Structure formats: structure tokens, C-alpha cells
Amino acid sequence: MISSKKTEHQEPEWFSRGNILRVLGVALAYFIAARCGLLLAFGNSNATPVWPPSGIAFAALLLLGYRSWPGIALGAFAVNLYVFLTNEACGTETAIWVSAMIAAGNTLEAALGFRMLGRSNEPYPEKASWVYRFVVSALVMCLASAAIGPLAVSFGSISPWSNYGTVLLTWWTGDVAGVLVFAPLLLVWAKTPSWTGGWQRAGEGLCLLTGLLLVCGSIFGGWFNESSELPLSYFVIPFLLWAALRFRTHGVTLATVLWVVIAVQGTATGNGPFFSNDLNISLLSLQGYVSIISVTFLTLAASMEEHRRDSEALREARNEMVTLIQQRTTELVTSRSEIKDYQDRIEDIQEVLLKNTILDFSRRARLSGTGDELDAIAAGLNTMSEELEDHIRRIRDSEERFRVLVGNVKDYAIYTLDKDGYITSWNKGAELIKGYTEIEILGKHISHFYTEEDTLSGVPFNNLRRARERGRFEDEGWRKRKDGSLFWADIVITSMHDEQGKLRGFVKVTRDVTESKESREKILNLNHELEQNVAMLQDVNKELEAFTYSVSHDLRAPLRAIHGYTRLLAEDLKDGDSEKKRMMEAVMRNARKMGKLIDDLLSLSRMGRKELQRSHVDMNLLSSNVLQEIKTTQPANATKINVQSLPPAEADYSLISQVMSNLVDNAIKYSSKNSIPQVEIGSFREEGDVVYFVRDNGVGFDMKYYDKLFGVFQRLHSSEDFDGTGVGLALVKRIIAKHGGRVWARAENGKGATFFFTLRSRTKNENARSRSIAG
Amino acid sequence: MRTQEVEVLLVEDNRDDAELTMRALKRNNLSNALVHLKDGAEALEFIFGKEPGEGKPDRKPKVILLDLKMPKVNGMEVLERVKSDPRTKNIPVVILTSSGEDPDIQKCYALGANSYIVKPVDFDSFAKAVSDIGMYWLLLNQPPH
């Protein structure tokens, strides 16, 4: 990068060797320049249109530093004294102080210009703005010399006071022109040209020089006297332009000096377009021409230089930029691979993040990122980080919801354990069930909840071990509350693992099931009682069977003895003992009756135990068999028995025979007092059920005692009127009920009775239906 | 009471039942060669002798009237011994019991009982049943040689 290096000259010490040499050099240069300049003086005067020493003095200060000013003063004094003494315009003494004054003016002039243009700025005509300030400085600084010089000449009576104005003007314009023409030459050539050398450039310079010399010679050399009236002076412009464009400030300043020297020389010798008979007019017009042209092309060249430098700076900046871009591109490629690494790492980190770790990429990026690319990386990372944070937030939200949800569960103690069994979380339910608050219990071991015996025998550890091995462990048992009381707990321990399958801890859910345990125990107790009762009932049943057997066996034997011996006694009685015979008959009748009672009771009891043997029963056949048997046992019976055609049934044949037998027996018995006893056996259909009935025209009964009709030992008639044990209808009811059917009766006192029964219910539904109809 | 030719062996622990049985048989002159024993042990001793495996049973009644419910050795055991021994298995055995409730009825038939009679309370019926049995087994039935 080009930076404008300021040429900070370290000002040399006044009397250092370097400064003294410099001063002497400047003085010599000034003296020679002045001597040469005087050669250009018009006519026999000292007036010169261009005073080179002014430019040399100014350039010397700018280039060598202000401490070289004594050289200017010395040179100026020497040359003026030499001139005055040589042309004997005045006395020696006058020549000295006049020369001193002039030298002071010249020195002041250069110092003033130095002061105005300053050292702080670029001392080279490389900018148009510098040329502008240079011109202004030249115009102002030369006033000092132009004011003092004529004054001294007038005081020394070398020039009359009347000429003062003219001398001052001539002096000033000459100095200005000298500064404008010669100072840039020195300043520029103090530096090497920005354009490179080479044969082509040298040849071009030679062409330019030749052309310029030819043109100047043509204009000011007096080669074409007749055409001196023509404004040939403009022909110099293309060459100066050439010099400016191709050789810039170096070319322009050199060409200008050459051209000016020729022009002044030519004019002074009475040639060229600016020559006039009036000295001042030709002087001024030449000075104007020289000054304007030189300033113009110096400006142009300076602008060119500036432009060149700017474009060079621009090119360098561009090159630098390209380099920078290449550099950055390389960095970017590197960064990309770094980003890739980052991404990989972020993926790793994600997993870590899932475990609630926060990574602030913004911060990381701010800490490490300095370049644009890193900013971009940081931005990318931040986006990722934001997404991750969003993700984490969502996970946290869901965790929070879950936590709240779990936290508020009251019926279950839900808490987590670390892998060693220490409590890491605690919910409301746990607090309610166990009595510990979260603060009290966190960090405590699970064995706190177990009874001492369990803890001593290692139950808590065994439970955790089983949960770890199987993933899940369920158990029930006594657990301890904070207050020491026990409750029956239903527990589930579930193990938690991370992605690698490493154990992270456990979730334990505990429920207080003391009540349900108690009620379960109650039920178990009831069941047990029930079983005992059933066993007892079975025992009772066995006893009953034994009892029944013993009843049938042991009770009948005495009756048989009573009846038998009475019978034998009765047989031995004489015919006259009718009263004894009657009493013995009574004994035998009662014995028989008791035997019958025992048989009936046995039948009834047998009914309760007997399994039904259902089969297809032809009810017509059944009833005819029953009637046949009755006819056998009661041959004297004269009852008219009418049997309708009966539909078949699914029933236990022997039991239904018993029913039919009992009902027909009853019908015959209770109708026996009717003069024309009649019994009817029949059936009809009612709501899908077959109803069988046995009707008689006997004594009937009062329906208000209907309740007692089917009860055991219940009788609606006295034994005096009708013999009976009161078991028959009870047995009928039991048999019908066993079949799932129903039995009922309709009767009226003295108008007979009808007994109905159904035998349905092959299926339970039909059974239920028939029952509901019965109800 | 032991005669050479025993026709009816009555095994009955109930004295009254035994007497009524014998009376019923006597009515039809069927009680002449009747031996009444009071329990199963006596019955086995009578049939098989005192010592087990002692000789050939010399007493082969034409019919055995056997009560089931008896002290010491009950009717069922006697039945089983008689019916399991080839020498005695042809002797008809009639079970006389007080009750049809006896849980062993089926078992008795399975063991080879020839009849199973429930003794009626009514003496007339009882007498008729006993005499019918006597008539049948002693007079009508032709035993194998």
C-alpha cells in the first residue's frame, strides 16, 4: 500500500559540516545562476525577464531545509556586489550596503515562500492543488524582494527614484517568472522520474528535444525575420503537451526551462514575437507568456502525475484487493472445513445438549471471531444454536409439562432415583403417601422407605438389581412412612438408560394399596370362611346322609318290631276281644304311618342331593304307569280318572313319576268323599310353556291358606278327615323347582282343586323367562 | 343249633328282626334248618371255620339272609368273602336291609348279591317278603351241584 511518506528532513545543525557545505553550495549555485541570469538582461540594464536565482533559492530551501538560507544571502550579496563593482555604477561602500539590502530581500523572499508553501506539504509538483499554492506563494514571496531591491538601488542613487515603480514591477515579474520556471525544475528533478527509461523512451525524448529546439529556434532565433509578425509562439504548445503527456513533470519542467531560456535569449537579441522597441512591453509580454504557459503545463503535468499516482494506487489497491480476496478465499475454504468440523462437533454437542447443556455460540463466536468469514461462521453457528435452543426449549417445555403433570399426581408416588438408588425427584403423591417433603428427601437413599428387617436383609438393593437386570420390577410389600407407620405398597421400578444403554437411574411408582390389601384380605377371609362353610356344609351333608341312613335304618327297625309283634299279638287274640284288637290296630296303623313319614322325609331329603337325569319323557306312558301302580296298590278305588293326550317333556322320569303319583294320589284322596269322584289329567300351552295339570272334584281348600300348601308337614286338612304326612306336595314342589319349572294350584272350598306344573327350562334363558312368568 | 344240613343261614344282629324273620319263615315251615348268627364274624367262622384256610367248608346253606349293618364284620365283608371264594360263591345271598337309602346297594349287586330286600315296616308285607324269598330259594331254585 502506498502511503504518502512525508520527507521529514532532519534539519542539520547550523555549523555542522553538512550544513556549511550546503550553504556554500547554495551560495555558489546562486552566484552562477545570477551570473547566467544577467546574461539574459535586456539591453544594457540589469533587468531580466526571468531571474533564475529566485527559483533556485526557493527550491534550495524546500529541498535542503531552511538552515541553508545563509547560502542564499551570501550568494546574492556576492553577485550583486560583483555586478555593482564591475559596472562602477556606484562607490564601493554604496555597493556593499546596497548589495546587502538586495541580498536580504532575496533571502527574505525565499524564506517567505518557504513559509507559505511550508514543509508539511509535499514539496513536489505532483498535484494540481500544489501548483496552485505554489503559484500564489511565488506571487506573494517575490513582493518582498521586489520591494526591498529597488529601494536599495534608489537609496544608492544607482537608479533614480522616478524609476522606482518601473524597477519594482520589473524586479517582481522577473523574480516570479524565475520561481515559476526554475523552482519546479529543481524540485522535480530532485526525484527520479516515475516513467522508466529505455532506448525507446530516450529516442522519444530526443525527438521531443529536437522538435522543441527547432520550434524555439524558429520562433526566437530570428531564422524567419519576415514572419516575425506571425503569432508563432503557440507552436511551442504541442511540444509542451507532448512532454507533459509522455514525460510528465520531469519533461515539462525541462522543456519549459529550455524553451524559456531560448525565448528570453531570442527576445533579448531582438528576435521573436515578443520583441518590442519598448523594453518594458517586450519584457512584460514575454514574462506573461512564459509564466502562463509554464504554469499551465506544470498544472497539466502535475494533474497527470496525480492521476498516474492515483491510478497506480488504485491498481495497487486493486492488486492488493485481489491478493486479499485470494487470501480470504483460501481462508474461506479453510473455514468451510472448519465449519464442517464445527458441524460434526455440533452434532456431538447436540447429544450433549439433549442432556440440558447450554452452549452459547454467540459468545463463542464473539470471543474468537474477528474476520468477516468468522462473522459469517458465527452467524451460521448462531442460527444453528438458536434452532438448538428452540429445540431445547421445546424439550424443556415438554419436560416442564411432564414435570408439572407428574408433580401434581396425588394418588401415586412418582419419583426418580439415580443409579445408586438415591432420590433425585419427588412428586406430590410421594409427599402425600410417604409424608416427606421434596426438600427433606432429595438425596436420601431409597432404603429409607423400607422396614428395618427388609433393609437389613438387602431387599432395597435386590429390588434395584432386579429392575436393572429386567428393566422393570414389580412388587408389593410393607413400606415405612415418615412418621414410622407402615403401609402396604404396590411398587413398580423401571430402569432408565441412555442411548449407549448405560444405566442412568430408575423411575419408581408407588401406590398405597393398604385399603385394597385390607379389602382383598377381607375377601380372602370371606372366601376362606366360605370354603370352610362349604366344607362344613359338605360335612353336614355327609352327616345328613349318615343321618338319613341311620334314620331309615335305625328308626324303621323299631317300627317294624312294634308293628310285627303287635301283629303277632293280634293274631293270637280271641274273636271276643274286639276292643283289644282295635287298639292293636291303632298301634299298627301309627307304626305304619310313622314308617311312611320316614320314607317321605327320606325322599324329600334325597331330592335335595340327587342330580337330575333328564331324558325324553313320554308323559302319556308315564301317567299310565302311575295309574297302573295306583290301581295295584288301591284296587278298591272307584275314582274315574280321565287322562288327556299329553305332550312329551324333557325331564327326570322317576322324579316326574313321583310328582304325578303324588298329585294323583292327592286327587283321589281328597275327592274320595265325593259321591262321583272324578280326576282329570291334562295339559295346555301357555306362553310357549306346556302346563300339565291334575284336577279333582274333591273338597278343595281355602285359597287364603295357599301359602302353606307346599310347605313341609303343612296340612290344610286334618288327619282325621284325610290321611297324610304333609310331605307329598313339598316333595312335588322341590322336584318341579329342580326341573326349573313351577307349580301352583287353584281351589275353592268344596269345589275341588287343580294343581298345575311346568317342566320347561332346558336352557337357562328359557328358565329365566318361565320364572319371570311364574313371578 | 348247628345241624348237619343247614338250609337257611340268617345273619342279623337285631334280635327282633331276627325273630320276626324266623316267625315269617316258620309260618311256611321254612325255618326247620335255620341257623341264626348275630354278626359277620360268626358268619365267616361258621362258613369258613375258625382258622383261615382250614379245610373245606363243610356247611353250605341253601341261602344266606344277610343284614348289612352289623358290629365287628359287616354284611358287605361277609358278602365279599363268600362271593370271592370259588367254593362258596354259588351260595345265594339275599341282602335284607332296613333302608333303601343304603349307599352300598350298587356295591352289593356288584359283589354278587342275588337279591336286595328292604324290610318293610308293615309286618304283613315283611312276612310275605321273607316267605316269598324262602319259598323261592329253598323250594323253587335249583342250585348247582
PDB file of C-alpha atoms in Angstrom, chain A residues 548-550 552-554 556-565 567-568 571-572 591-592 595-596 602-603 605-606 609, chain B residues 12-17 19-20 23 27 67-69 97-104 118-124 126:
ATOM      1  CA  THR A 548     -80.635 -90.286  56.699  1.00  0.00           C
ATOM      2  CA  TYR A 549     -79.182 -93.740  56.507  1.00  0.00           C
ATOM      3  CA  SER A 550     -79.410 -94.145  60.193  1.00  0.00           C
ATOM      4  CA  SER A 552     -84.024 -95.104  57.509  1.00  0.00           C
ATOM      5  CA  HIS A 553     -82.198 -97.988  59.050  1.00  0.00           C
ATOM      6  CA  ASP A 554     -82.490 -97.446  62.745  1.00  0.00           C
ATOM      7  CA  ARG A 556     -87.638 -98.227  60.824  1.00  0.00           C
ATOM      8  CA  ALA A 557     -86.331-101.276  62.678  1.00  0.00           C
ATOM      9  CA  PRO A 558     -88.159-100.423  65.930  1.00  0.00           C
ATOM     10  CA  LEU A 559     -91.294 -99.589  63.992  1.00  0.00           C
ATOM     11  CA  ARG A 560     -91.050-102.881  62.259  1.00  0.00           C
ATOM     12  CA  ALA A 561     -90.693-104.603  65.629  1.00  0.00           C
ATOM     13  CA  ILE A 562     -93.650-102.677  67.059  1.00  0.00           C
ATOM     14  CA  HIS A 563     -95.790-103.455  64.078  1.00  0.00           C
ATOM     15  CA  GLY A 564     -94.662-107.049  63.825  1.00  0.00           C
ATOM     16  CA  TYR A 565     -95.104-108.044  67.471  1.00  0.00           C
ATOM     17  CA  ARG A 567     -99.460-108.130  64.586  1.00  0.00           C
ATOM     18  CA  LEU A 568     -98.454-111.414  66.168  1.00  0.00           C
ATOM     19  CA  GLU A 571    -103.351-112.865  65.646  1.00  0.00           C
ATOM     20  CA  ASP A 572    -103.400-114.676  68.994  1.00  0.00           C
ATOM     21  CA  ALA A 591     -96.360 -97.585  63.212  1.00  0.00           C
ATOM     22  CA  ARG A 592     -97.146 -97.794  59.545  1.00  0.00           C
ATOM     23  CA  GLY A 595     -92.812 -95.629  58.554  1.00  0.00           C
ATOM     24  CA  LYS A 596     -94.480 -93.742  55.743  1.00  0.00           C
ATOM     25  CA  LEU A 602     -86.152 -89.578  53.150  1.00  0.00           C
ATOM     26  CA  SER A 603     -87.494 -88.989  49.676  1.00  0.00           C
ATOM     27  CA  SER A 605     -84.027 -85.226  51.594  1.00  0.00           C
ATOM     28  CA  ARG A 606     -82.884 -87.432  48.742  1.00  0.00           C
ATOM     29  CA  ARG A 609     -78.990 -84.208  46.792  1.00  0.00           C
TER      30      ARG A 609
ATOM     31  CA  GLU B  12     -78.872-110.491  61.718  1.00  0.00           C
ATOM     32  CA  ASP B  13     -77.692-108.530  64.741  1.00  0.00           C
ATOM     33  CA  ASN B  14     -81.188-107.189  65.509  1.00  0.00           C
ATOM     34  CA  ARG B  15     -82.871-109.780  67.710  1.00  0.00           C
ATOM     35  CA  ASP B  16     -86.387-108.520  66.937  1.00  0.00           C
ATOM     36  CA  ASP B  17     -85.835-108.519  63.227  1.00  0.00           C
ATOM     37  CA  GLU B  19     -87.340-113.268  65.457  1.00  0.00           C
ATOM     38  CA  LEU B  20     -89.854-111.680  63.099  1.00  0.00           C
ATOM     39  CA  ARG B  23     -91.626-116.266  62.552  1.00  0.00           C
ATOM     40  CA  ARG B  27     -95.405-119.746  59.057  1.00  0.00           C
ATOM     41  CA  ASP B  67     -78.106-107.924  57.136  1.00  0.00           C
ATOM     42  CA  LEU B  68     -75.642-105.229  56.142  1.00  0.00           C
ATOM     43  CA  LYS B  69     -75.321-103.091  59.230  1.00  0.00           C
ATOM     44  CA  THR B  97     -81.724-104.245  54.947  1.00  0.00           C
ATOM     45  CA  SER B  98     -83.819-101.742  56.755  1.00  0.00           C
ATOM     46  CA  SER B  99     -83.456 -98.985  54.254  1.00  0.00           C
ATOM     47  CA  GLY B 100     -83.381 -98.316  50.553  1.00  0.00           C
ATOM     48  CA  GLU B 101     -81.070 -95.445  51.461  1.00  0.00           C
ATOM     49  CA  ASP B 102     -78.161 -97.749  51.880  1.00  0.00           C
ATOM     50  CA  PRO B 103     -75.300 -96.334  49.823  1.00  0.00           C
ATOM     51  CA  ASP B 104     -73.962 -99.821  49.254  1.00  0.00           C
ATOM     52  CA  VAL B 118     -85.811-103.567  52.025  1.00  0.00           C
ATOM     53  CA  LYS B 119     -87.532-104.803  55.118  1.00  0.00           C
ATOM     54  CA  PRO B 120     -90.992-103.143  55.244  1.00  0.00           C
ATOM     55  CA  VAL B 121     -92.302-101.694  58.491  1.00  0.00           C
ATOM     56  CA  ASP B 122     -95.588-103.415  57.910  1.00  0.00           C
ATOM     57  CA  PHE B 123     -95.207-106.950  59.315  1.00  0.00           C
ATOM     58  CA  ASP B 124     -97.660-108.444  56.816  1.00  0.00           C
ATOM     59  CA  PHE B 126     -92.407-108.151  55.738  1.00  0.00           C
TER      60      PHE B 126
END
